[in-house]
Amino acid sequence: MNYGIIDLGSNSLRLEIFTYENHKLTNIFSKREVVGLASYLLPEGYLSDLGIDSVIRVVKDFMEVSQSYKLEKLFMIATATIREARNQNEILTRIKTASGMKVELLDEEKEGYYGYKGVSLNHKIDRGLIVDIGGGSTELSLVTDGKLKDSVSLNLGSLNTYITYVKEIFPTTHEVERISSAVVAALKLHKVDKVDVKVAYGIGGTVQASLVLLQNFYQKKFDKLTRQNIQDLISKIDPTKKKTYLSIIRMIPERIHTIMPGLIILETLMNFFNIEEIIVSKSGIREGYLLEKIQK
């Protein structure tokens, strides 16, 4: 049986289609559209009409594509940007009216839970932190004794952090310090304990893009990111060199402006929690959400 999910993220909108057999999900199709939804948030906190229209256009395209897969069911979820928008009810209503589909708006707790469930499909976690750096937020989920103990959502992602703190394409030294300070301040605001976790599990666009960069720079396969890896990537992204722009444009062109803010968030978290390595998970929120719905 085939199932699909549309994920209305803060940076990218995604369509993923899976087969479900023998209690396992196998991805058979993926499509991504970089919309940069967080950039359509107006200063007053409302998502603009242009932003809503962009979502509707992509959703209609995804629905048309999915028809050829004869799905048992197509789900649609939304996270940080729509969750934080002051006109979220209008957004959800307009999407449903235009597409006929209901959007499930995930709160922070559910987003953390589905991320944990998704990572658990491929990794046995006894103790560790799940880190999900999206475009509009960063989800942190602490696992202790094999169980999800606590989740927290920081209102800082790679895209909205870029919009707030960075003037040009890449952040200056001062802007890097401001981003790092904002992450630490958000952790303190949420009263996050400064615990040593050593090993973390990474999901989301920033972690995946960091792995792509690392593999290209060193010309070999990696399945994890060490603190030294992240520091090396940050030092290699030199805005004064043409090579930096060409490398990123070749590998992750849609993230040329968000990769550095994402890396700074990641490095700050690794320092705060004394994380030695981040294992990059191939499954995350979408897989966790689908499995939960199918098995019900």
mmCIF file of C-alpha atoms in Angstrom, residues 79-81 106-116 128-143 150-158 183 186-187 192 200-207 262 265-266 269 285:
data_model
loop_
_atom_site.group_PDB
_atom_site.id
_atom_site.type_symbol
_atom_site.label_atom_id
_atom_site.label_comp_id
_atom_site.label_asym_id
_atom_site.label_seq_id
_atom_site.Cartn_x
_atom_site.Cartn_y
_atom_site.Cartn_z
ATOM 1 C CA THR A 79 5.089 23.242 11.518
ATOM 2 C CA ALA A 80 6.807 26.389 12.811
ATOM 3 C CA THR A 81 6.010 29.223 10.391
ATOM 4 C CA LEU A 106 1.691 20.112 14.694
ATOM 5 C CA ASP A 107 2.350 21.732 18.047
ATOM 6 C CA GLU A 108 5.863 21.668 19.509
ATOM 7 C CA GLU A 109 5.197 18.556 21.593
ATOM 8 C CA LYS A 110 3.894 16.546 18.647
ATOM 9 C CA GLU A 111 6.707 17.725 16.401
ATOM 10 C CA GLY A 112 9.241 16.505 18.949
ATOM 11 C CA TYR A 113 7.410 13.208 19.410
ATOM 12 C CA TYR A 114 7.170 12.421 15.681
ATOM 13 C CA GLY A 115 10.828 13.305 15.247
ATOM 14 C CA TYR A 116 11.733 10.869 18.032
ATOM 15 C CA GLY A 128 20.856 11.122 23.603
ATOM 16 C CA LEU A 129 19.481 14.292 22.111
ATOM 17 C CA ILE A 130 17.511 14.566 18.877
ATOM 18 C CA VAL A 131 18.300 17.832 17.093
ATOM 19 C CA ASP A 132 16.038 19.076 14.309
ATOM 20 C CA ILE A 133 17.088 22.430 12.834
ATOM 21 C CA GLY A 134 14.415 23.564 10.420
ATOM 22 C CA GLY A 135 13.899 26.861 8.667
ATOM 23 C CA GLY A 136 11.732 28.425 11.367
ATOM 24 C CA SER A 137 12.560 26.564 14.573
ATOM 25 C CA THR A 138 14.891 24.110 16.273
ATOM 26 C CA GLU A 139 13.377 21.115 18.070
ATOM 27 C CA LEU A 140 15.343 19.432 20.857
ATOM 28 C CA SER A 141 14.175 16.087 22.256
ATOM 29 C CA LEU A 142 15.969 14.419 25.152
ATOM 30 C CA VAL A 143 15.880 10.629 25.318
ATOM 31 C CA ASP A 150 11.330 16.033 27.240
ATOM 32 C CA SER A 151 11.014 18.207 24.118
ATOM 33 C CA VAL A 152 11.510 21.909 23.610
ATOM 34 C CA SER A 153 11.105 24.143 20.565
ATOM 35 C CA LEU A 154 13.390 27.147 20.047
ATOM 36 C CA ASN A 155 11.963 29.830 17.777
ATOM 37 C CA LEU A 156 15.245 29.951 15.863
ATOM 38 C CA GLY A 157 15.777 28.175 12.550
ATOM 39 C CA SER A 158 18.225 28.592 9.697
ATOM 40 C CA VAL A 183 20.549 30.431 20.750
ATOM 41 C CA ALA A 186 16.600 30.837 23.963
ATOM 42 C CA LEU A 187 17.935 27.802 25.821
ATOM 43 C CA VAL A 192 16.969 23.868 29.298
ATOM 44 C CA ALA A 200 22.981 13.360 19.352
ATOM 45 C CA TYR A 201 20.812 12.356 16.398
ATOM 46 C CA GLY A 202 20.274 14.918 13.688
ATOM 47 C CA ILE A 203 17.299 15.420 11.380
ATOM 48 C CA GLY A 204 16.123 18.356 9.276
ATOM 49 C CA GLY A 205 17.545 20.381 6.410
ATOM 50 C CA THR A 206 20.566 21.945 8.107
ATOM 51 C CA VAL A 207 21.974 18.628 9.315
ATOM 52 C CA GLY A 262 22.223 26.721 10.523
ATOM 53 C CA ILE A 265 23.004 27.100 15.621
ATOM 54 C CA LEU A 266 24.369 23.550 15.397
ATOM 55 C CA LEU A 269 24.102 23.457 20.596
ATOM 56 C CA ILE A 285 9.201 13.655 11.465
#
